[in-house]
């Protein structure tokens, strides 16, 4: 009985090092390693190539090595009965909190603008955290963590989610209240799961419901964003700029149009990256539960796709 690891980036070394501390859960890497598919009890992947699950129709559990699971549901070979899990981890949440806070502060103190105008002396009016309302699209684990820190720092924080949440530090809006939520968001942070309902949600229609001069931070998935609509809203000065960490095509090609705008700050999908040492213990716990016939932790709903 073993665990199969499949990653699109072939970055296995740190994962194998972390798993080596848990000999009770033998791990093999990539489907190319000789093995009997029936021995595989759990497949752990990060953006496995499409079709990676074809040989394992009966595998009991499939886990994402990150917080997002869209890469699993995108694969038609995903076995229909496997339990799907994802990573929920304090380091992932903490890294996302710090990354979004850094972007919010950069934006209100104009640091992004000064970084692109190093040869000028052009003092600009700046804002304070107490002036700014941040709207978070998606109030799951990461959205709530980010909102909590922004509130602690002094921002006014609102969140939008499928179901209203009762969180003392974040004013919660639900699906029917999207327009009201957007009309107050000076900074909009996208932390939604990527599903059929949220694909392309960051479009023209949504941007023009934000206050004039609003700023976008997308740390969810590239497919949430309509890139052309973003460029138009920035060119029309409706949006003051954007920080994008995720893209439809990754790595983002060097000549990509998004790179041509000084008001768009591009980072290479680094907001919050799974740390093998801290993530492997929860995988081992799930493996033990699986072998013992117990319910797994961090299970994803197939219906909701998050
Ligand atoms: C990163 O994008 C993740 O889903 O963990």
Short mmCIF file of C-alpha atoms and ligand atoms in Angstrom, two decimals:
data_model
loop_
_atom_site.label_atom_id
_atom_site.label_comp_id
_atom_site.label_asym_id
_atom_site.label_seq_id
_atom_site.Cartn_x
_atom_site.Cartn_y
_atom_site.Cartn_z
CA UNK A 1 0.00 0.00 0.00
CA UNK A 2 1.46 3.32 -0.92
CA UNK A 3 1.04 6.95 -1.89
CA UNK A 4 1.73 8.17 -5.43
CA UNK A 5 3.12 11.70 -5.93
CA UNK A 6 2.61 13.45 -9.29
CA UNK A 7 3.73 17.05 -9.88
CA UNK A 8 3.82 19.05 -13.09
CA UNK A 9 7.07 20.77 -12.06
CA UNK A 10 8.94 17.56 -11.10
CA UNK A 11 9.87 19.26 -7.83
CA UNK A 12 9.90 16.08 -5.74
CA UNK A 13 13.05 16.47 -3.64
CA UNK A 14 11.67 18.54 -0.72
CA UNK A 15 8.50 16.41 -0.64
CA UNK A 16 10.44 13.13 -0.53
CA UNK A 17 12.65 14.55 2.22
CA UNK A 18 9.57 15.43 4.29
CA UNK A 19 7.92 12.03 3.65
CA UNK A 20 11.15 10.19 4.56
CA UNK A 21 10.41 11.06 8.22
CA UNK A 22 7.26 8.92 8.02
CA UNK A 23 8.26 5.42 6.85
CA UNK A 24 4.76 4.17 7.75
CA UNK A 25 3.53 5.86 4.55
CA UNK A 26 5.63 4.60 1.61
CA UNK A 27 5.71 7.07 -1.28
CA UNK A 28 6.43 6.50 -4.94
CA UNK A 29 6.96 9.23 -7.47
CA UNK A 30 5.25 9.64 -10.87
CA UNK A 31 3.28 6.89 -12.61
CA UNK A 32 6.44 5.88 -14.50
CA UNK A 33 7.89 4.17 -11.41
CA UNK A 34 7.15 0.43 -11.61
CA UNK A 35 4.16 -0.42 -9.37
CA UNK A 36 0.85 -2.20 -9.24
CA UNK A 37 -1.90 0.48 -9.58
CA UNK A 38 -4.05 -1.43 -7.08
CA UNK A 39 -1.43 -0.85 -4.38
CA UNK A 40 -1.91 2.91 -4.60
CA UNK A 41 -4.24 4.09 -1.85
CA UNK A 42 -3.74 7.83 -2.21
CA UNK A 43 -2.59 10.06 -5.11
CA UNK A 44 -1.18 13.47 -4.21
CA UNK A 45 -0.79 15.93 -7.03
CA UNK A 46 0.04 19.45 -7.97
CA UNK A 47 -1.32 20.11 -11.46
CA UNK A 48 -0.75 16.56 -12.65
CA UNK A 49 -0.72 16.23 -16.46
CA UNK A 50 -4.25 15.52 -17.80
CA UNK A 51 -5.03 11.81 -17.79
CA UNK A 52 -2.78 11.06 -14.81
CA UNK A 53 -5.57 9.18 -13.01
CA UNK A 54 -6.58 6.88 -15.88
CA UNK A 55 -4.78 3.84 -14.47
CA UNK A 56 -6.32 4.33 -10.99
CA UNK A 57 -10.12 4.23 -11.34
CA UNK A 58 -10.47 2.64 -7.87
CA UNK A 59 -8.03 4.80 -5.90
CA UNK A 60 -9.79 5.70 -2.62
CA UNK A 61 -8.33 9.21 -2.12
CA UNK A 62 -6.83 12.00 -4.20
CA UNK A 63 -5.27 15.06 -2.58
CA UNK A 64 -4.15 18.43 -3.89
CA UNK A 65 -0.72 19.42 -2.60
CA UNK A 66 -1.97 23.02 -2.45
CA UNK A 67 -5.05 24.89 -1.25
CA UNK A 68 -6.69 24.93 -4.70
CA UNK A 69 -8.35 21.86 -6.23
CA UNK A 70 -9.41 23.27 -9.63
CA UNK A 71 -6.51 21.40 -11.27
CA UNK A 72 -8.12 18.11 -10.11
CA UNK A 73 -11.63 18.88 -11.35
CA UNK A 74 -10.20 20.03 -14.70
CA UNK A 75 -8.98 16.48 -15.38
CA UNK A 76 -11.60 14.21 -17.02
CA UNK A 77 -9.70 11.15 -15.73
CA UNK A 78 -10.48 12.09 -12.08
CA UNK A 79 -11.97 8.86 -10.60
CA UNK A 80 -15.59 9.47 -9.75
CA UNK A 81 -15.63 7.78 -6.34
CA UNK A 82 -12.34 8.99 -4.83
CA UNK A 83 -12.53 11.29 -1.80
CA UNK A 84 -10.89 14.61 -2.71
CA UNK A 85 -8.81 16.52 -0.17
CA UNK A 86 -6.83 19.74 -0.13
CA UNK A 87 -4.26 21.40 2.09
CA UNK A 88 -5.36 23.60 4.98
CA UNK A 89 -2.30 24.90 6.76
CA UNK A 90 -1.32 27.78 9.05
CA UNK A 91 1.80 28.57 7.00
CA UNK A 92 -0.27 28.80 3.77
CA UNK A 93 -2.73 31.13 5.50
CA UNK A 94 0.03 33.20 7.14
CA UNK A 95 1.93 33.62 3.87
CA UNK A 96 -1.24 34.74 2.09
CA UNK A 97 -2.03 37.23 4.89
CA UNK A 98 1.42 38.82 4.63
CA UNK A 99 1.38 38.93 0.83
CA UNK A 100 -1.99 40.67 0.58
CA UNK A 101 -1.13 43.09 3.41
CA UNK A 102 2.12 44.00 1.62
CA UNK A 103 0.18 44.79 -1.59
CA UNK A 104 -2.44 46.87 0.24
CA UNK A 105 0.25 48.98 1.95
CA UNK A 106 2.31 49.28 -1.26
CA UNK A 107 -0.74 50.57 -3.03
CA UNK A 108 -1.93 53.17 -0.52
CA UNK A 109 1.61 54.55 -0.02
CA UNK A 110 2.20 54.66 -3.83
CA UNK A 111 5.31 52.44 -3.57
CA UNK A 112 4.36 50.69 -6.82
CA UNK A 113 4.37 54.03 -8.62
CA UNK A 114 7.68 55.19 -7.11
CA UNK A 115 9.26 51.84 -8.08
CA UNK A 116 8.53 52.60 -11.75
CA UNK A 117 9.53 56.31 -11.60
CA UNK A 118 12.93 56.07 -9.91
CA UNK A 119 14.39 59.02 -11.85
CA UNK A 120 11.67 61.49 -10.78
CA UNK A 121 10.99 63.52 -7.62
CA UNK A 122 7.21 63.61 -7.63
CA UNK A 123 5.58 63.47 -4.18
CA UNK A 124 2.05 62.03 -4.39
CA UNK A 125 -0.83 62.27 -1.90
CA UNK A 126 -1.05 59.07 0.13
CA UNK A 127 -3.77 57.34 2.11
CA UNK A 128 -3.94 55.78 5.57
CA UNK A 129 -5.27 52.31 6.40
CA UNK A 130 -8.15 53.94 8.29
CA UNK A 131 -9.30 55.55 4.98
CA UNK A 132 -9.51 52.26 3.10
CA UNK A 133 -12.21 49.63 2.71
CA UNK A 134 -10.94 46.26 1.50
CA UNK A 135 -13.40 43.83 -0.08
CA UNK A 136 -12.44 40.15 -0.13
CA UNK A 137 -14.12 37.93 -2.70
CA UNK A 138 -14.21 34.51 -1.05
CA UNK A 139 -14.40 34.02 2.71
CA UNK A 140 -12.93 30.52 3.00
CA UNK A 141 -9.93 29.70 5.16
CA UNK A 142 -7.58 32.05 3.31
CA UNK A 143 -10.12 34.88 2.86
CA UNK A 144 -10.96 34.88 6.56
CA UNK A 145 -7.30 34.80 7.57
CA UNK A 146 -6.42 37.71 5.26
CA UNK A 147 -9.45 39.71 6.40
CA UNK A 148 -8.55 39.16 10.06
CA UNK A 149 -5.04 40.56 9.63
CA UNK A 150 -6.16 43.53 7.51
CA UNK A 151 -8.72 44.40 10.18
CA UNK A 152 -6.07 44.16 12.90
CA UNK A 153 -3.88 46.59 10.96
CA UNK A 154 -6.77 49.08 10.75
CA UNK A 155 -8.42 48.56 7.34
CA UNK A 156 -12.21 48.32 7.15
CA UNK A 157 -12.81 44.79 5.85
CA UNK A 158 -15.78 43.29 4.01
CA UNK A 159 -16.15 39.83 2.55
CA UNK A 160 -18.38 38.28 -0.10
CA UNK A 161 -19.24 34.60 -0.07
CA UNK A 162 -21.90 32.11 -1.07
CA UNK A 163 -23.22 31.93 2.48
CA UNK A 164 -23.25 34.81 4.94
CA UNK A 165 -20.56 34.40 7.62
CA UNK A 166 -20.69 35.56 11.19
CA UNK A 167 -17.20 37.02 11.72
CA UNK A 168 -16.73 39.88 14.19
CA UNK A 169 -13.97 41.61 12.21
CA UNK A 170 -15.35 41.21 8.65
CA UNK A 171 -18.69 42.53 7.41
CA UNK A 172 -20.18 39.66 5.44
CA UNK A 173 -22.14 39.96 2.19
CA UNK A 174 -23.74 37.13 0.28
CA UNK A 175 -24.37 36.42 -3.42
CA UNK A 176 -27.42 38.68 -3.80
CA UNK A 177 -25.49 41.61 -2.27
CA UNK A 178 -22.59 41.64 -4.72
CA UNK A 179 -23.27 45.14 -6.09
CA UNK A 180 -23.50 46.71 -2.62
CA UNK A 181 -20.29 44.94 -1.59
CA UNK A 182 -18.43 46.06 -4.72
CA UNK A 183 -19.59 49.68 -4.45
CA UNK A 184 -17.61 50.02 -1.19
CA UNK A 185 -14.38 48.18 -2.08
CA UNK A 186 -11.43 50.59 -2.50
CA UNK A 187 -9.23 47.52 -2.78
CA UNK A 188 -10.69 44.26 -4.10
CA UNK A 189 -8.90 41.02 -3.23
CA UNK A 190 -9.85 37.85 -5.13
CA UNK A 191 -9.50 34.71 -3.02
CA UNK A 192 -12.32 32.70 -4.59
CA UNK A 193 -12.05 29.04 -5.53
CA UNK A 194 -12.10 28.56 -9.29
CA UNK A 195 -15.41 26.92 -10.24
CA UNK A 196 -17.82 27.20 -13.15
CA UNK A 197 -19.64 29.92 -11.15
CA UNK A 198 -16.52 32.05 -10.53
CA UNK A 199 -14.60 31.62 -13.82
CA UNK A 200 -14.22 35.06 -15.45
CA UNK A 201 -15.91 36.87 -12.54
CA UNK A 202 -13.31 39.67 -12.62
CA UNK A 203 -14.68 41.34 -15.73
CA UNK A 204 -15.79 44.71 -17.06
CA UNK A 205 -19.21 44.46 -15.46
CA UNK A 206 -17.70 43.88 -12.04
CA UNK A 207 -14.92 46.48 -12.38
CA UNK A 208 -17.38 49.30 -13.14
CA UNK A 209 -19.30 48.51 -9.95
CA UNK A 210 -16.19 49.31 -7.89
CA UNK A 211 -15.52 52.90 -6.77
CA UNK A 212 -13.50 55.05 -9.19
CA UNK A 213 -9.78 54.43 -8.58
CA UNK A 214 -10.22 51.01 -6.96
CA UNK A 215 -7.26 48.61 -6.93
CA UNK A 216 -7.41 44.87 -7.72
CA UNK A 217 -5.34 42.12 -6.09
CA UNK A 218 -5.77 38.67 -7.67
CA UNK A 219 -4.20 35.88 -5.64
CA UNK A 220 -6.70 33.16 -6.60
CA UNK A 221 -6.51 31.86 -10.19
CA UNK A 222 -5.76 33.48 -13.54
CA UNK A 223 -9.02 32.17 -15.00
CA UNK A 224 -11.01 34.41 -12.63
CA UNK A 225 -9.79 37.42 -14.62
CA UNK A 226 -10.76 38.79 -18.01
CA UNK A 227 -7.41 40.33 -18.91
CA UNK A 228 -8.71 42.56 -21.71
CA UNK A 229 -11.37 44.01 -19.43
CA UNK A 230 -8.75 44.75 -16.79
CA UNK A 231 -6.54 46.58 -19.27
CA UNK A 232 -9.50 48.62 -20.49
CA UNK A 233 -10.57 49.58 -16.95
CA UNK A 234 -6.99 50.66 -16.14
CA UNK A 235 -6.60 52.59 -19.42
CA UNK A 236 -9.91 54.38 -18.69
CA UNK A 237 -8.57 55.19 -15.20
CA UNK A 238 -11.55 53.51 -13.60
CA UNK A 239 -9.13 51.16 -11.83
CA UNK A 240 -5.91 52.66 -10.48
CA UNK A 241 -3.99 49.42 -11.00
CA UNK A 242 -3.70 45.76 -10.14
CA UNK A 243 -1.40 43.24 -8.49
CA UNK A 244 -1.60 39.86 -10.22
CA UNK A 245 0.05 36.73 -8.83
CA UNK A 246 -1.81 34.15 -10.92
CA UNK A 247 -2.34 33.79 -14.67
CA UNK A 248 -4.21 31.72 -17.18
CA UNK A 249 -0.91 30.71 -18.64
CA UNK A 250 1.92 30.08 -16.16
CA UNK A 251 4.75 30.92 -16.48
CA UNK A 252 3.42 34.17 -17.98
CA UNK A 253 5.11 34.55 -21.40
CA UNK A 254 7.83 37.25 -21.47
CA UNK A 255 6.03 39.19 -24.21
CA UNK A 256 2.57 38.95 -22.60
CA UNK A 257 0.46 42.10 -22.94
CA UNK A 258 -0.09 42.35 -19.15
CA UNK A 259 3.63 43.02 -18.76
CA UNK A 260 3.36 46.26 -20.73
CA UNK A 261 1.50 48.21 -18.01
CA UNK A 262 3.39 49.91 -15.20
CA UNK A 263 0.13 49.96 -13.19
CA UNK A 264 0.03 46.15 -13.20
CA UNK A 265 2.41 44.55 -10.73
CA UNK A 266 3.18 40.97 -11.74
CA UNK A 267 4.52 38.27 -9.42
CA UNK A 268 5.18 34.61 -10.37
CA UNK A 269 2.50 32.74 -8.32
CA UNK A 270 4.35 33.15 -5.03
CA UNK A 271 1.68 34.54 -2.66
CA UNK A 272 1.51 31.35 -0.66
CA UNK A 273 3.35 28.17 -1.61
CA UNK A 274 2.84 24.78 0.09
CA UNK A 275 5.68 24.00 2.45
CA UNK A 276 6.39 20.22 2.43
CA UNK A 277 7.65 20.04 6.04
CA UNK A 278 4.48 21.61 7.40
CA UNK A 279 2.02 19.99 4.99
CA UNK A 280 3.21 16.35 5.08
CA UNK A 281 2.02 15.66 8.69
CA UNK A 282 -1.63 16.34 7.71
CA UNK A 283 -1.22 14.06 4.68
CA UNK A 284 0.18 11.31 6.91
CA UNK A 285 -2.75 11.80 9.31
CA UNK A 286 -5.14 11.37 6.38
CA UNK A 287 -3.28 8.30 5.12
CA UNK A 288 -3.58 6.69 8.56
CA UNK A 289 -7.27 7.56 8.68
CA UNK A 290 -7.76 6.05 5.25
CA UNK A 291 -6.07 2.79 6.22
CA UNK A 292 -8.15 2.68 9.43
CA UNK A 293 -11.38 3.33 7.49
CA UNK A 294 -11.96 6.69 9.22
CA UNK A 295 -13.28 9.94 7.69
CA UNK A 296 -10.54 12.10 6.12
CA UNK A 297 -9.69 15.71 7.03
CA UNK A 298 -9.93 18.72 4.67
CA UNK A 299 -12.34 16.98 2.30
CA UNK A 300 -13.57 18.97 -0.72
CA UNK A 301 -17.18 18.90 -1.90
CA UNK A 302 -17.43 17.54 -5.45
CA UNK A 303 -20.65 19.43 -5.94
CA UNK A 304 -19.25 22.83 -4.88
CA UNK A 305 -15.75 22.06 -6.19
CA UNK A 306 -14.10 23.63 -3.10
C1 LIG B 1 -1.75 27.78 -4.68
O1 LIG B 1 -2.11 28.38 -5.65
C2 LIG B 1 -2.54 26.78 -4.00
O2 LIG B 1 -3.65 26.45 -4.47
O3 LIG B 1 -2.07 26.27 -2.97
#
